[in-house]
């Protein structure tokens, strides 16, 4: 049911769950029976809250576009002089990290959309009664698992760009030294290309700053990540906040903010079609046609 949300991984199994408004209590009658309320009473409880609306997304999209302009030429060279090969390899690593940051944003959009869809079922008594609490908890656990993955992806991306000025300056200095000492292998022809790359380091630093803000935003998942690790396969998620109109509006604003970001990214991908051809990440619509509602066959 949730494989598409966890990239093929099995969803977290949650046992039997009580209503969300209260933590589960152990039943004496069923205390020794597996799969009953007693197993959930020992689980971690996570109170689902909407994270703040990320204000950095517009800057992240802009810095992504500028960083690709700097890096892509170094990945299009079919015959790279040996002295420039390390620069091409580093540029390729940065591009992979950029693509990963886009995927993390896609996961953030999915999480926000799922939260809105669940809130929709809670507003409709007929839909709410059709979904077993076990299934809803399983789906919510899938959301948290996706958020944990998105947080890790953002952290990994930040790590790749941590010392971007030091790393690139060193590689450029080494390449320029080779270019100065010899005219072999067309190194002289690369002087202008190296100069442009050196001038573009500040652009890569700007992207690195945006990614740092990105990781800070994903920090809202750290508590749930720790809870998931402590609880193992048991996790009770209190989603009562999704009955609150203001909280749902926050989730809707978050969903739309990431949808706008994805729209901008789609335009960037169109400019670098060959770069994303092997792993295209399409910009989603403001409202997905399938998600929690679609899986359980519920009307909006």
mmCIF file of C-alpha atoms in Angstrom, residues 15-290:
data_model
loop_
_atom_site.group_PDB
_atom_site.id
_atom_site.type_symbol
_atom_site.label_atom_id
_atom_site.label_comp_id
_atom_site.label_asym_id
_atom_site.label_seq_id
_atom_site.Cartn_x
_atom_site.Cartn_y
_atom_site.Cartn_z
ATOM 1 C CA UNK A 15 -0.333 -2.803 15.446
ATOM 2 C CA UNK A 16 -3.729 -1.659 16.768
ATOM 3 C CA UNK A 17 -4.232 2.004 17.480
ATOM 4 C CA UNK A 18 -6.731 3.890 19.644
ATOM 5 C CA UNK A 19 -8.278 7.264 18.749
ATOM 6 C CA UNK A 20 -5.687 9.960 18.096
ATOM 7 C CA UNK A 21 -6.868 12.349 20.823
ATOM 8 C CA UNK A 22 -5.332 10.308 23.604
ATOM 9 C CA UNK A 23 -2.253 8.164 24.053
ATOM 10 C CA UNK A 24 -3.031 4.432 24.017
ATOM 11 C CA UNK A 25 -3.634 2.744 27.339
ATOM 12 C CA UNK A 26 -2.817 -0.792 28.246
ATOM 13 C CA UNK A 27 -5.697 -3.196 28.587
ATOM 14 C CA UNK A 28 -5.454 -5.751 31.376
ATOM 15 C CA UNK A 29 -7.484 -8.276 29.481
ATOM 16 C CA UNK A 30 -5.285 -8.077 26.423
ATOM 17 C CA UNK A 31 -2.049 -7.261 28.225
ATOM 18 C CA UNK A 32 -0.259 -10.399 27.068
ATOM 19 C CA UNK A 33 -1.752 -10.656 23.604
ATOM 20 C CA UNK A 34 0.417 -9.458 20.696
ATOM 21 C CA UNK A 35 -1.018 -6.850 18.377
ATOM 22 C CA UNK A 36 -3.377 -5.389 21.012
ATOM 23 C CA UNK A 37 -3.334 -1.994 22.681
ATOM 24 C CA UNK A 38 -0.637 -2.992 25.140
ATOM 25 C CA UNK A 39 1.935 -3.184 22.332
ATOM 26 C CA UNK A 40 1.135 0.375 21.295
ATOM 27 C CA UNK A 41 1.232 1.720 24.842
ATOM 28 C CA UNK A 42 4.962 1.090 24.865
ATOM 29 C CA UNK A 43 5.446 2.912 21.571
ATOM 30 C CA UNK A 44 6.795 6.397 21.129
ATOM 31 C CA UNK A 45 4.130 9.045 20.621
ATOM 32 C CA UNK A 46 4.794 11.825 18.123
ATOM 33 C CA UNK A 47 2.577 14.907 18.011
ATOM 34 C CA UNK A 48 2.287 15.912 14.376
ATOM 35 C CA UNK A 49 2.829 19.630 13.867
ATOM 36 C CA UNK A 50 3.209 21.673 10.715
ATOM 37 C CA UNK A 51 6.739 23.002 10.201
ATOM 38 C CA UNK A 52 7.260 26.673 9.467
ATOM 39 C CA UNK A 53 6.831 27.859 5.915
ATOM 40 C CA UNK A 54 10.345 27.873 4.396
ATOM 41 C CA UNK A 55 11.235 31.400 3.286
ATOM 42 C CA UNK A 56 14.397 30.326 1.486
ATOM 43 C CA UNK A 57 12.843 28.363 -1.397
ATOM 44 C CA UNK A 58 12.919 31.211 -3.917
ATOM 45 C CA UNK A 59 16.605 31.811 -3.185
ATOM 46 C CA UNK A 60 17.291 28.061 -3.348
ATOM 47 C CA UNK A 61 15.718 27.830 -6.812
ATOM 48 C CA UNK A 62 17.690 30.857 -8.017
ATOM 49 C CA UNK A 63 21.015 29.606 -6.645
ATOM 50 C CA UNK A 64 20.307 26.153 -8.110
ATOM 51 C CA UNK A 65 19.932 27.653 -11.577
ATOM 52 C CA UNK A 66 23.099 29.756 -11.268
ATOM 53 C CA UNK A 67 25.129 26.853 -9.875
ATOM 54 C CA UNK A 68 24.138 24.648 -12.809
ATOM 55 C CA UNK A 69 25.236 27.351 -15.255
ATOM 56 C CA UNK A 70 28.688 27.219 -13.643
ATOM 57 C CA UNK A 71 28.948 23.433 -13.349
ATOM 58 C CA UNK A 72 27.241 21.974 -16.431
ATOM 59 C CA UNK A 73 29.973 23.014 -18.947
ATOM 60 C CA UNK A 74 32.432 20.892 -16.995
ATOM 61 C CA UNK A 75 30.260 17.826 -17.474
ATOM 62 C CA UNK A 76 29.712 18.268 -21.208
ATOM 63 C CA UNK A 77 33.367 17.944 -22.191
ATOM 64 C CA UNK A 78 33.894 14.677 -24.044
ATOM 65 C CA UNK A 79 37.683 14.815 -23.966
ATOM 66 C CA UNK A 80 38.921 16.398 -20.758
ATOM 67 C CA UNK A 81 42.660 17.073 -20.386
ATOM 68 C CA UNK A 82 44.136 15.017 -17.578
ATOM 69 C CA UNK A 83 44.934 18.111 -15.510
ATOM 70 C CA UNK A 84 41.277 19.181 -15.648
ATOM 71 C CA UNK A 85 39.769 15.767 -14.899
ATOM 72 C CA UNK A 86 39.588 16.377 -11.112
ATOM 73 C CA UNK A 87 37.555 19.541 -11.752
ATOM 74 C CA UNK A 88 35.137 17.676 -13.993
ATOM 75 C CA UNK A 89 34.768 14.944 -11.405
ATOM 76 C CA UNK A 90 34.082 17.471 -8.646
ATOM 77 C CA UNK A 91 31.559 19.303 -10.815
ATOM 78 C CA UNK A 92 29.739 16.019 -11.405
ATOM 79 C CA UNK A 93 29.587 15.379 -7.649
ATOM 80 C CA UNK A 94 28.120 18.820 -7.047
ATOM 81 C CA UNK A 95 25.482 18.271 -9.720
ATOM 82 C CA UNK A 96 24.472 14.976 -8.138
ATOM 83 C CA UNK A 97 24.106 16.773 -4.816
ATOM 84 C CA UNK A 98 21.961 19.453 -6.462
ATOM 85 C CA UNK A 99 19.716 16.782 -7.973
ATOM 86 C CA UNK A 100 19.412 15.198 -4.535
ATOM 87 C CA UNK A 101 18.320 18.537 -3.050
ATOM 88 C CA UNK A 102 15.570 18.698 -5.671
ATOM 89 C CA UNK A 103 14.405 15.223 -4.718
ATOM 90 C CA UNK A 104 14.295 16.210 -1.042
ATOM 91 C CA UNK A 105 12.029 19.113 -1.988
ATOM 92 C CA UNK A 106 9.812 16.684 -3.860
ATOM 93 C CA UNK A 107 9.518 14.644 -0.669
ATOM 94 C CA UNK A 108 8.645 17.746 1.351
ATOM 95 C CA UNK A 109 5.883 18.548 -1.136
ATOM 96 C CA UNK A 110 4.513 15.001 -0.858
ATOM 97 C CA UNK A 111 4.479 15.156 2.946
ATOM 98 C CA UNK A 112 2.581 18.453 2.964
ATOM 99 C CA UNK A 113 0.102 17.172 0.386
ATOM 100 C CA UNK A 114 -0.511 14.003 2.379
ATOM 101 C CA UNK A 115 -1.155 16.008 5.539
ATOM 102 C CA UNK A 116 -3.739 18.120 3.704
ATOM 103 C CA UNK A 117 -5.389 15.004 2.265
ATOM 104 C CA UNK A 118 -5.642 13.361 5.676
ATOM 105 C CA UNK A 119 -7.153 16.540 7.077
ATOM 106 C CA UNK A 120 -9.707 16.386 4.272
ATOM 107 C CA UNK A 121 -10.865 12.950 5.383
ATOM 108 C CA UNK A 122 -11.184 14.151 8.965
ATOM 109 C CA UNK A 123 -13.587 16.886 7.852
ATOM 110 C CA UNK A 124 -15.827 14.316 6.176
ATOM 111 C CA UNK A 125 -17.400 11.899 8.716
ATOM 112 C CA UNK A 126 -18.208 9.371 5.978
ATOM 113 C CA UNK A 127 -14.609 9.285 4.742
ATOM 114 C CA UNK A 128 -13.154 9.234 8.255
ATOM 115 C CA UNK A 129 -15.241 6.208 9.245
ATOM 116 C CA UNK A 130 -14.115 4.290 6.139
ATOM 117 C CA UNK A 131 -10.429 4.386 7.104
ATOM 118 C CA UNK A 132 -9.261 2.054 9.870
ATOM 119 C CA UNK A 133 -7.073 3.724 12.472
ATOM 120 C CA UNK A 134 -4.392 1.102 11.802
ATOM 121 C CA UNK A 135 -4.300 2.129 8.135
ATOM 122 C CA UNK A 136 -4.190 5.831 8.954
ATOM 123 C CA UNK A 137 -1.349 5.281 11.423
ATOM 124 C CA UNK A 138 0.514 3.185 8.877
ATOM 125 C CA UNK A 139 0.204 5.951 6.331
ATOM 126 C CA UNK A 140 1.339 8.582 8.832
ATOM 127 C CA UNK A 141 4.353 6.451 9.696
ATOM 128 C CA UNK A 142 5.149 6.344 5.988
ATOM 129 C CA UNK A 143 5.028 10.136 5.925
ATOM 130 C CA UNK A 144 7.497 10.358 8.803
ATOM 131 C CA UNK A 145 9.789 7.794 7.188
ATOM 132 C CA UNK A 146 9.798 9.910 4.027
ATOM 133 C CA UNK A 147 10.550 13.034 6.064
ATOM 134 C CA UNK A 148 13.469 11.313 7.785
ATOM 135 C CA UNK A 149 14.845 10.381 4.371
ATOM 136 C CA UNK A 150 14.369 13.947 3.106
ATOM 137 C CA UNK A 151 16.246 15.307 6.115
ATOM 138 C CA UNK A 152 19.146 12.899 5.531
ATOM 139 C CA UNK A 153 19.277 13.812 1.837
ATOM 140 C CA UNK A 154 19.486 17.512 2.678
ATOM 141 C CA UNK A 155 22.251 16.875 5.238
ATOM 142 C CA UNK A 156 24.235 14.820 2.701
ATOM 143 C CA UNK A 157 23.884 17.595 0.127
ATOM 144 C CA UNK A 158 25.131 20.178 2.605
ATOM 145 C CA UNK A 159 28.117 17.971 3.383
ATOM 146 C CA UNK A 160 29.079 17.850 -0.309
ATOM 147 C CA UNK A 161 29.218 21.667 -0.448
ATOM 148 C CA UNK A 162 30.728 22.207 3.005
ATOM 149 C CA UNK A 163 34.208 23.287 1.828
ATOM 150 C CA UNK A 164 33.297 24.360 -1.690
ATOM 151 C CA UNK A 165 35.642 27.391 -1.856
ATOM 152 C CA UNK A 166 38.625 25.533 -0.428
ATOM 153 C CA UNK A 167 38.098 22.451 -2.578
ATOM 154 C CA UNK A 168 37.449 24.294 -5.850
ATOM 155 C CA UNK A 169 40.229 26.849 -5.316
ATOM 156 C CA UNK A 170 42.729 24.061 -4.763
ATOM 157 C CA UNK A 171 41.656 22.191 -7.893
ATOM 158 C CA UNK A 172 41.678 25.375 -9.981
ATOM 159 C CA UNK A 173 45.149 26.345 -8.734
ATOM 160 C CA UNK A 174 46.456 22.912 -9.671
ATOM 161 C CA UNK A 175 44.876 23.117 -13.123
ATOM 162 C CA UNK A 176 46.224 26.649 -13.709
ATOM 163 C CA UNK A 177 49.701 25.525 -12.722
ATOM 164 C CA UNK A 178 49.552 22.810 -15.343
ATOM 165 C CA UNK A 179 48.200 25.283 -17.905
ATOM 166 C CA UNK A 180 51.047 27.696 -17.233
ATOM 167 C CA UNK A 181 53.786 25.119 -17.494
ATOM 168 C CA UNK A 182 52.667 23.469 -20.709
ATOM 169 C CA UNK A 183 50.531 23.978 -23.768
ATOM 170 C CA UNK A 184 49.917 20.269 -24.203
ATOM 171 C CA UNK A 185 46.482 18.626 -24.234
ATOM 172 C CA UNK A 186 44.764 21.932 -24.994
ATOM 173 C CA UNK A 187 45.171 23.335 -21.494
ATOM 174 C CA UNK A 188 45.704 26.854 -22.825
ATOM 175 C CA UNK A 189 42.267 26.723 -24.405
ATOM 176 C CA UNK A 190 40.833 26.103 -20.957
ATOM 177 C CA UNK A 191 42.248 29.264 -19.377
ATOM 178 C CA UNK A 192 39.029 31.235 -19.944
ATOM 179 C CA UNK A 193 36.940 28.315 -18.713
ATOM 180 C CA UNK A 194 39.022 28.144 -15.526
ATOM 181 C CA UNK A 195 38.661 31.892 -14.996
ATOM 182 C CA UNK A 196 34.884 31.653 -15.292
ATOM 183 C CA UNK A 197 34.854 28.770 -12.836
ATOM 184 C CA UNK A 198 36.975 30.720 -10.357
ATOM 185 C CA UNK A 199 34.600 33.674 -10.609
ATOM 186 C CA UNK A 200 31.687 31.294 -10.101
ATOM 187 C CA UNK A 201 32.867 29.956 -6.746
ATOM 188 C CA UNK A 202 30.848 32.664 -5.001
ATOM 189 C CA UNK A 203 27.771 31.328 -6.800
ATOM 190 C CA UNK A 204 28.444 27.852 -5.458
ATOM 191 C CA UNK A 205 28.881 29.342 -1.997
ATOM 192 C CA UNK A 206 25.456 30.967 -2.299
ATOM 193 C CA UNK A 207 23.955 27.600 -3.130
ATOM 194 C CA UNK A 208 25.774 26.122 -0.135
ATOM 195 C CA UNK A 209 24.208 28.805 2.074
ATOM 196 C CA UNK A 210 20.749 27.991 0.729
ATOM 197 C CA UNK A 211 21.323 24.307 1.437
ATOM 198 C CA UNK A 212 22.325 25.156 5.018
ATOM 199 C CA UNK A 213 18.998 26.961 5.432
ATOM 200 C CA UNK A 214 17.364 23.929 3.872
ATOM 201 C CA UNK A 215 18.879 21.595 6.471
ATOM 202 C CA UNK A 216 17.808 23.944 9.254
ATOM 203 C CA UNK A 217 14.224 23.729 8.012
ATOM 204 C CA UNK A 218 14.400 19.935 7.898
ATOM 205 C CA UNK A 219 15.492 20.026 11.539
ATOM 206 C CA UNK A 220 11.811 19.826 12.497
ATOM 207 C CA UNK A 221 12.129 16.123 11.660
ATOM 208 C CA UNK A 222 14.934 15.358 14.099
ATOM 209 C CA UNK A 223 12.599 14.704 17.038
ATOM 210 C CA UNK A 224 10.463 12.326 15.018
ATOM 211 C CA UNK A 225 13.568 10.656 13.615
ATOM 212 C CA UNK A 226 14.873 10.010 17.123
ATOM 213 C CA UNK A 227 11.468 8.727 18.137
ATOM 214 C CA UNK A 228 11.349 6.359 15.180
ATOM 215 C CA UNK A 229 14.789 5.010 16.028
ATOM 216 C CA UNK A 230 13.849 4.445 19.674
ATOM 217 C CA UNK A 231 10.495 2.899 18.938
ATOM 218 C CA UNK A 232 11.626 0.468 16.262
ATOM 219 C CA UNK A 233 8.473 -0.740 14.540
ATOM 220 C CA UNK A 234 6.041 0.906 16.970
ATOM 221 C CA UNK A 235 5.045 4.516 16.490
ATOM 222 C CA UNK A 236 1.850 6.249 17.529
ATOM 223 C CA UNK A 237 1.227 9.569 15.786
ATOM 224 C CA UNK A 238 -1.149 12.049 17.342
ATOM 225 C CA UNK A 239 -2.633 13.856 14.344
ATOM 226 C CA UNK A 240 -5.325 15.793 16.212
ATOM 227 C CA UNK A 241 -3.738 19.025 14.938
ATOM 228 C CA UNK A 242 -5.095 18.143 11.493
ATOM 229 C CA UNK A 243 -8.571 18.887 12.830
ATOM 230 C CA UNK A 244 -7.495 22.478 13.449
ATOM 231 C CA UNK A 245 -8.384 24.847 10.595
ATOM 232 C CA UNK A 246 -5.381 27.114 11.127
ATOM 233 C CA UNK A 247 -2.960 24.177 11.213
ATOM 234 C CA UNK A 248 -4.405 22.783 7.981
ATOM 235 C CA UNK A 249 -4.019 26.194 6.340
ATOM 236 C CA UNK A 250 -0.339 26.112 7.330
ATOM 237 C CA UNK A 251 0.054 22.725 5.661
ATOM 238 C CA UNK A 252 -1.672 24.073 2.548
ATOM 239 C CA UNK A 253 0.669 27.076 2.460
ATOM 240 C CA UNK A 254 3.649 24.737 2.833
ATOM 241 C CA UNK A 255 2.395 22.513 0.015
ATOM 242 C CA UNK A 256 1.910 25.491 -2.297
ATOM 243 C CA UNK A 257 5.333 26.951 -1.445
ATOM 244 C CA UNK A 258 7.026 23.721 -2.487
ATOM 245 C CA UNK A 259 4.811 23.448 -5.564
ATOM 246 C CA UNK A 260 5.980 26.921 -6.652
ATOM 247 C CA UNK A 261 9.581 25.861 -6.086
ATOM 248 C CA UNK A 262 9.037 22.732 -8.168
ATOM 249 C CA UNK A 263 7.518 24.817 -10.975
ATOM 250 C CA UNK A 264 10.704 26.906 -11.081
ATOM 251 C CA UNK A 265 12.872 23.789 -11.007
ATOM 252 C CA UNK A 266 10.972 22.277 -13.920
ATOM 253 C CA UNK A 267 11.894 25.317 -16.004
ATOM 254 C CA UNK A 268 15.532 24.869 -15.022
ATOM 255 C CA UNK A 269 15.403 21.200 -15.955
ATOM 256 C CA UNK A 270 14.071 22.100 -19.394
ATOM 257 C CA UNK A 271 17.212 24.164 -19.995
ATOM 258 C CA UNK A 272 19.431 21.212 -19.086
ATOM 259 C CA UNK A 273 17.394 18.381 -20.534
ATOM 260 C CA UNK A 274 20.309 16.013 -21.063
ATOM 261 C CA UNK A 275 21.406 16.445 -17.465
ATOM 262 C CA UNK A 276 18.071 15.337 -16.017
ATOM 263 C CA UNK A 277 17.040 12.907 -18.750
ATOM 264 C CA UNK A 278 18.134 9.893 -16.693
ATOM 265 C CA UNK A 279 16.307 11.046 -13.571
ATOM 266 C CA UNK A 280 13.626 13.601 -14.381
ATOM 267 C CA UNK A 281 11.774 15.130 -11.444
ATOM 268 C CA UNK A 282 8.564 16.668 -12.706
ATOM 269 C CA UNK A 283 7.008 19.628 -10.984
ATOM 270 C CA UNK A 284 3.757 18.528 -9.376
ATOM 271 C CA UNK A 285 0.455 20.306 -9.602
ATOM 272 C CA UNK A 286 -0.797 22.398 -6.698
ATOM 273 C CA UNK A 287 -3.007 19.464 -5.660
ATOM 274 C CA UNK A 288 -2.125 15.868 -6.392
ATOM 275 C CA UNK A 289 -4.833 13.651 -7.814
ATOM 276 C CA UNK A 290 -3.712 10.658 -5.801
#
